[in-house]
Coordinates of C-alpha atoms in Angstrom, one line a residue:
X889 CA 42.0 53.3 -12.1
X890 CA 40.9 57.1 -13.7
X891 CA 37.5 56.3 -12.6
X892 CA 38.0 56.5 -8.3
X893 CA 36.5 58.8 -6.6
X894 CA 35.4 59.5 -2.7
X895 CA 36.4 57.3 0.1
X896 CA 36.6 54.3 -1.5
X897 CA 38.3 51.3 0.3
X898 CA 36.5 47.7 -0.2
X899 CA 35.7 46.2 -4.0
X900 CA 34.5 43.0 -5.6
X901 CA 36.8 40.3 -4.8
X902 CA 39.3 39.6 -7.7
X903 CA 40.8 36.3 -7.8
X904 CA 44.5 35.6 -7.3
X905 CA 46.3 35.8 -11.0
X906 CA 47.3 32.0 -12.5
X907 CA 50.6 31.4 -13.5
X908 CA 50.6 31.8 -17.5
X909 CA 51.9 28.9 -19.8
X910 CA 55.2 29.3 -21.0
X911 CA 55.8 25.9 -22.7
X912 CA 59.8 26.1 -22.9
X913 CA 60.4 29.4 -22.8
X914 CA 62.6 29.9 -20.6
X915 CA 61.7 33.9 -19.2
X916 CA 65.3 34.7 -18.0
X917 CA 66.4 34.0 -20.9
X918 CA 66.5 38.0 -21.8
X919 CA 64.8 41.1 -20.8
X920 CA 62.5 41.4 -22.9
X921 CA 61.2 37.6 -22.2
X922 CA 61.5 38.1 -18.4
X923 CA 59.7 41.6 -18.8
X924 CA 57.0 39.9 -21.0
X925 CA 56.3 37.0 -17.9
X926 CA 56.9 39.9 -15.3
X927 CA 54.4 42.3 -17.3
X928 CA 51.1 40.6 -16.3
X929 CA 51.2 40.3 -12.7
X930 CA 52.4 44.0 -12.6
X931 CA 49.4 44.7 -14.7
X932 CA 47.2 42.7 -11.7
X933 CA 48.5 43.9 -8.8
X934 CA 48.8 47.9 -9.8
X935 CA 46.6 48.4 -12.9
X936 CA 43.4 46.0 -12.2
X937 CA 40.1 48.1 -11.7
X938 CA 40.0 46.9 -7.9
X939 CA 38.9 49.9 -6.1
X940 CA 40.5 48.4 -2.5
X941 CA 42.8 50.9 -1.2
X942 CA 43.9 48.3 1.8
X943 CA 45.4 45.6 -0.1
X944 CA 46.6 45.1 -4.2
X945 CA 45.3 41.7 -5.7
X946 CA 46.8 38.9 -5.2
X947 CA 48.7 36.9 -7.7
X948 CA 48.7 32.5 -7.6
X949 CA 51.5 31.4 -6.0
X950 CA 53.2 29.5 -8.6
X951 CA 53.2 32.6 -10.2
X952 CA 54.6 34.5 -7.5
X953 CA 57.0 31.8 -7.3
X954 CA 58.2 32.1 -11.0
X955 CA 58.9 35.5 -10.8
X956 CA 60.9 35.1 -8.5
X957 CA 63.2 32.3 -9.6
X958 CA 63.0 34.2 -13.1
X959 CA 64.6 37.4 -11.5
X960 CA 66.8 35.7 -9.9
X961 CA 68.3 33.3 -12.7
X962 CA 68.0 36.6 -15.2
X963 CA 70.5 38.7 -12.6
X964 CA 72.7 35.9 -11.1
X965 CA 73.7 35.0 -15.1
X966 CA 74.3 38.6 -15.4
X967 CA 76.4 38.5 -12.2
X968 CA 78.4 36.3 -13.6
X969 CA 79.2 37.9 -16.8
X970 CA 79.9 41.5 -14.8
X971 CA 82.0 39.9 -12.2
X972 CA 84.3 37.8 -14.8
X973 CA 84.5 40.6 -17.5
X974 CA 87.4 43.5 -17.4
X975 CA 85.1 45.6 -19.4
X976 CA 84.2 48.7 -17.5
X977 CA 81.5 49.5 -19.5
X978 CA 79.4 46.4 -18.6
X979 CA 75.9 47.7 -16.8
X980 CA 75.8 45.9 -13.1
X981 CA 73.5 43.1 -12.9
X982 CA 69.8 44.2 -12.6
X983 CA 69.9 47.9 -13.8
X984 CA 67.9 47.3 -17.2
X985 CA 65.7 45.3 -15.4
X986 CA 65.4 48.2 -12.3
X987 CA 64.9 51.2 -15.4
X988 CA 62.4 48.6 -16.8
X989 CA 60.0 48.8 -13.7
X990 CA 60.9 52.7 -13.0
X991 CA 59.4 53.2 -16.8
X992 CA 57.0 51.1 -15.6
X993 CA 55.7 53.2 -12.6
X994 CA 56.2 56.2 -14.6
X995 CA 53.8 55.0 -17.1
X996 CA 51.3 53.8 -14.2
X997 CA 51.6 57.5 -12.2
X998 CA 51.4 59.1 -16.4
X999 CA 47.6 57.9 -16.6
X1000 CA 46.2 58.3 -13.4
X1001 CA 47.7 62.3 -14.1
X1002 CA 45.7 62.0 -17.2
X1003 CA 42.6 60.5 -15.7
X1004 CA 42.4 63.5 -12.9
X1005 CA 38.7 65.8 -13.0
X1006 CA 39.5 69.1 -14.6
X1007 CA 37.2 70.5 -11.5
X1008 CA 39.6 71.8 -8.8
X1009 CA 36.8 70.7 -6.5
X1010 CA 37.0 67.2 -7.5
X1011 CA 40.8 67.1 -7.5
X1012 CA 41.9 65.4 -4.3
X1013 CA 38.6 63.2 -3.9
X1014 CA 39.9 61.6 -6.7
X1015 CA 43.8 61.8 -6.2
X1016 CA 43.8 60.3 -2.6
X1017 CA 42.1 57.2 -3.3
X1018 CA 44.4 56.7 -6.6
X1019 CA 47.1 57.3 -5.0
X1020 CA 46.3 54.2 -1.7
X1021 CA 45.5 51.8 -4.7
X1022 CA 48.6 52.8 -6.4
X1023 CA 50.8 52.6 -3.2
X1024 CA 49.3 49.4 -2.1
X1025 CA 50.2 47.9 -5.5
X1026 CA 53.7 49.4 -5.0
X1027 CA 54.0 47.9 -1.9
X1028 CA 52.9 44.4 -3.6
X1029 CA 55.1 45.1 -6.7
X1030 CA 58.3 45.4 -3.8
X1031 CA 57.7 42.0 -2.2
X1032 CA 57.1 40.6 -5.5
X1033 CA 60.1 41.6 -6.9
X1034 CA 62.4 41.3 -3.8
X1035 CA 65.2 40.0 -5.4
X1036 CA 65.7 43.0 -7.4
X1037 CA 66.3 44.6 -4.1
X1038 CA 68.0 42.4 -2.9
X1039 CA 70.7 42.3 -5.1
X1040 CA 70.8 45.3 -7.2
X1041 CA 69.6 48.0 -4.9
X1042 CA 71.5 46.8 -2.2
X1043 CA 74.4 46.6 -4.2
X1044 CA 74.2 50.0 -5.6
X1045 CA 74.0 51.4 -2.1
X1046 CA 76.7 49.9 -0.9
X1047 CA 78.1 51.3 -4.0
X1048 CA 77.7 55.0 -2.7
X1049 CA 74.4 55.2 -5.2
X1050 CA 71.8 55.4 -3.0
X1051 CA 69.6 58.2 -1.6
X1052 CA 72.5 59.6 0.2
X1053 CA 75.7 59.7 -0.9
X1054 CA 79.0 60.4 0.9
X1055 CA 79.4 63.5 -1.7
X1056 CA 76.1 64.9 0.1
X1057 CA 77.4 64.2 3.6
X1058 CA 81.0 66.1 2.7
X1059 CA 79.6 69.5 3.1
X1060 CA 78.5 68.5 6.9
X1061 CA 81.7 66.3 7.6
X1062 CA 84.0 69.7 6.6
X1063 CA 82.1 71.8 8.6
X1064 CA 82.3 69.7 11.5
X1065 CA 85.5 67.4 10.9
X1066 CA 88.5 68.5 12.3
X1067 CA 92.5 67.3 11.6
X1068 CA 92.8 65.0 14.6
X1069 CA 89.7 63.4 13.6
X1070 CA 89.8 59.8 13.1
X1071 CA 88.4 57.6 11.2
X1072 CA 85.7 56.4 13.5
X1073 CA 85.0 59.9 14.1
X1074 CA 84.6 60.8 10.4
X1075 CA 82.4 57.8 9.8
X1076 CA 80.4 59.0 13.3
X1077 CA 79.4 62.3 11.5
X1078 CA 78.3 60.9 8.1
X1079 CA 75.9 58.9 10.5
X1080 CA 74.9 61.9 12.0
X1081 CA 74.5 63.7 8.7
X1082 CA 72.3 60.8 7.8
X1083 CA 69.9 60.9 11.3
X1084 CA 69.6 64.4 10.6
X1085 CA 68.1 64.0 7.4
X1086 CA 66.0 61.1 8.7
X1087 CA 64.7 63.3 11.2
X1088 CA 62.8 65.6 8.4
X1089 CA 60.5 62.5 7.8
X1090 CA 59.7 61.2 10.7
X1091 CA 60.6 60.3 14.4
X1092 CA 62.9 58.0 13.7
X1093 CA 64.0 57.3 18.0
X1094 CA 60.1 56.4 18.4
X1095 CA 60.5 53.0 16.8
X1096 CA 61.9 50.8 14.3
X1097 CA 58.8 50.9 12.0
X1098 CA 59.3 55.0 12.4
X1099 CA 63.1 54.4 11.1
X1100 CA 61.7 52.5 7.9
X1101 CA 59.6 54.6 7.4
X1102 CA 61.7 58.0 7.2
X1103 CA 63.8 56.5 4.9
X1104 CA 61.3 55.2 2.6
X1105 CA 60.1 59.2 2.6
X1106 CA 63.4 60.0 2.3
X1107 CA 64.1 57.6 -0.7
X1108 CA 61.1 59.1 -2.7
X1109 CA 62.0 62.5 -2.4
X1110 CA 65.8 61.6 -4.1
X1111 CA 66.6 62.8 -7.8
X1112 CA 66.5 60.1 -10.3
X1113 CA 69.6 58.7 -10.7
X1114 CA 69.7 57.8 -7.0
X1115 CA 68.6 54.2 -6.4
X1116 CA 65.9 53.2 -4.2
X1117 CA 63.6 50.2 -3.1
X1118 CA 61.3 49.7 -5.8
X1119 CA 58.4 50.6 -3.5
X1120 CA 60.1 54.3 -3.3
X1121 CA 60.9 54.3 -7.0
X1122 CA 57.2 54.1 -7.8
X1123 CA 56.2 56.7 -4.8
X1124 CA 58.9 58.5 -6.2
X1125 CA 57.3 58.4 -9.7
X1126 CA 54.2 59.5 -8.5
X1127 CA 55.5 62.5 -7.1
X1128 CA 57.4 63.2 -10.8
X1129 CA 54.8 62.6 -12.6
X1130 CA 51.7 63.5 -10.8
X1131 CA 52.1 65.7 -7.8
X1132 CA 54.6 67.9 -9.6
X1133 CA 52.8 68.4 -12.7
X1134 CA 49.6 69.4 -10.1
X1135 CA 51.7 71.6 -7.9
X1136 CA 53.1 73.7 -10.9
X1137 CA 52.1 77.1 -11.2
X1138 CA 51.0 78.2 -14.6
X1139 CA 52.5 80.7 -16.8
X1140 CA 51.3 83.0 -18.5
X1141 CA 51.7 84.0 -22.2
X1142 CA 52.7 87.2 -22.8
X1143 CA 50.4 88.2 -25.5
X1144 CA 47.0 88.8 -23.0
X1145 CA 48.9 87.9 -19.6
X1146 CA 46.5 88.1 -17.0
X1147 CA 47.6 90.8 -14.1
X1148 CA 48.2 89.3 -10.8
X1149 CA 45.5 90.8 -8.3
X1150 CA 47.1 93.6 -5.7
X1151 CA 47.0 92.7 -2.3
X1152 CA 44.7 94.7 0.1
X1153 CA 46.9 95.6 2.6
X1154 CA 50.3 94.4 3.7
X1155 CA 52.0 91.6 2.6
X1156 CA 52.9 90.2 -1.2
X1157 CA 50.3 89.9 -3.7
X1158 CA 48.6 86.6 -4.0
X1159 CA 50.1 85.3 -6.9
X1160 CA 49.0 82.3 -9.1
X1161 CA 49.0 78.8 -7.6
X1162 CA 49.1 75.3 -8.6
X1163 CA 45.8 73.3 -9.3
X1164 CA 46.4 71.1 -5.7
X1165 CA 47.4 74.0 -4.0
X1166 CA 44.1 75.6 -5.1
X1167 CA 42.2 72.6 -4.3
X1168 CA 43.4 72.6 -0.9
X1169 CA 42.5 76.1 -0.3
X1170 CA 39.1 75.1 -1.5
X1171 CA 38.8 72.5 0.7
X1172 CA 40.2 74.3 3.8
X1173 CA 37.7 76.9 3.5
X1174 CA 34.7 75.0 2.3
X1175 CA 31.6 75.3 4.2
X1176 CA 29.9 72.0 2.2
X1177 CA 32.1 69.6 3.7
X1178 CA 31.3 68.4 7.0
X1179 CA 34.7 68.9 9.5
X1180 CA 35.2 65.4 9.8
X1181 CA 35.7 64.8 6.2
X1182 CA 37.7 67.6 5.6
X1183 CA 40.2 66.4 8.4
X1184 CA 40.3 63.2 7.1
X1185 CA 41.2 64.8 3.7
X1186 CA 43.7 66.9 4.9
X1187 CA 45.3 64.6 6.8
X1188 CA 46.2 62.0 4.1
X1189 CA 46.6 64.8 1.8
X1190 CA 49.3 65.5 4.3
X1191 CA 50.2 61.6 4.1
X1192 CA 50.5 61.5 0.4
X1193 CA 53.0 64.5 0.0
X1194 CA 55.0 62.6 2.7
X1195 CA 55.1 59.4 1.3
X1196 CA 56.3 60.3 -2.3
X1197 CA 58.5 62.6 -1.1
X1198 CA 57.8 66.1 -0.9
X1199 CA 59.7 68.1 1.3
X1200 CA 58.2 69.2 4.7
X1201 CA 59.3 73.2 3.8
X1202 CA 57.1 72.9 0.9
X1203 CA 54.5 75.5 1.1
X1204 CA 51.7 73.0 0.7
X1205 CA 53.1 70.3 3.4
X1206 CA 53.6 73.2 5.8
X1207 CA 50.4 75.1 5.3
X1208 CA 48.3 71.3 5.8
X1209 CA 51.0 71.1 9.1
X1210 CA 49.9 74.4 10.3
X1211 CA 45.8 73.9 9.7
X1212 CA 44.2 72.1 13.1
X1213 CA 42.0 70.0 11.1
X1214 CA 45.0 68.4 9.9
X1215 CA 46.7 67.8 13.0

């Protein structure tokens, strides 16, 4: 996947993935079995050298098929040993297989970080379409393992692990709550707490696609120990491990530190910035790229940082939001 580059959104057709023997092996019969039968339609579907932003490869359907029924006969015996034991430190059902594929994604987002130009200039033509081939495959990798959602990231959410948790809606709730509240009216403002933060990522009132959508942005831009649809856990591992590392500004060694530039006139001195944030000044203000492109850049520049998370006061979402070719 290092080697995309430009607009690049049809490839050569790749045929679906077959179903691999497994004589009588039986792939729930641990992790690292089901993990090993799991591995290499992961592999297909987010790692193959297809260069087709619009859809990830497909996989056979008997193999789709087996996936399935192993992740679901791999957590329901694990169900069974959680919900009969009085241990408490028993893991629930499904999280070694969920840190599995978050190690996974982080792996995946690692090498496309280590795969980018050195050449500011050459930055986002190559980070855009990585990052539509890695999403699509996401989005694959979620239906394909839909179980795991299912039941473990459902469960955890109803478990108060999720992206928001009623210990970040307290703060709101004491501020607003008063002693003659009831119930209903306490649970009224945690929803409100939660439209609110919906409404940083989207329009959620416009539709419920818009809704969905929100709170996939929403689940990317969570810490890690929150748990999220496997679709946001990889978006969320791309901003970790790839938009981060880009947007960091570099620091200087003492010995030899370069001065930061005065500024010519009013306002602070420009100080050092981040290798995106100085590809999209260079793209802003280049005079080689026709308009068209550059809007077209900008905007799913603007896309990207959404979808993995970043925050819409982030200097670099708000100065995209503010330019009019990225309207």
């Amino acid at each position: 996947m290092s080697s995309w580059k430009g607009k690049q959104t049809t490839g050569a057709f790749i045929p679906p993935l077959r179903n691999p023997a497994t004589g009588s092996a039986n792939p729930a019969a641990s992790l690292s079995s089901l993990w090993a039968y799991i591995t290499p339609a992961l592999d297909h579907i987010v790692k193959s050298s297809a260069n087709n932003t619009a859809k990830a490869p497909a996989i056979d359907v008997d193999f789709y098929a087996g996936v399935h029924s192993a992740c679901y006969n791999y957590i329901t015996s694990q169900t069974e040993t959680y919900n009969t034991s009085s241990r408490h430190d028993i893991p629930m059902s499904g999280m070694d297989l969920y840190d599995q594929i978050d190690r996974y994604f982080a792996d995946a987002a690692r090498e496309l970080l280590l795969g980018a130009p050195q050449e500011d200039s050459n930055l986002i033509h190559y980070i855009i379409p990585c990052f539509n081939r890695y999403s699509v495959g996401a989005q694959s990798a979620n239906r394909l393992l839909n179980y795991v959602n299912r039941h473990y990231v459902k469960r955890a959410v109803d478990e108060d692990k999720g992206w928001l948790t009623i210990s970040d809606a307290l703060e709101h709730v004491a501020k607003t709550a008063k002693l003659t509240d009831a119930r209903e009216q306490l649970a009224k403002k945690l929803r409100e707490k939660r439209a609110d933060e919906l409404r940083k990522w989207g329009d959620i009132e416009a539709n419920p696609e818009a809704l969905m959508e929100a709170e996939a942005c929403a689940e990317a831009a969570s810490p890690v120990d929150r748990i999220v649809h496997i679709s946001a856990l990889a978006h969320r591992r791309f901003r970790l491990e790839v938009i981060e590392p880009l947007l960091a500004v570099p620091k200087f060694k003492k010995k030899g530190t370069k001065k930061i530039p005065k500024s010519k006139g009013t306002g602070p001195p420009p100080g050092p910035k981040g290798r995106l944030a100085r590809a999209v000044k260079e793209l802003l203000e280049s005079s080689e790229i026709e308009e068209e492109e550059r809007t077209r850049l900008a905007s799913e520049l603007a896309t990207m940082l959404r979808k993995v998370g970043v925050r819409p006061d982030h200097p670099l979402r708000k100065k995209l939001s503010k330019n009019p070719i990225s309207a």
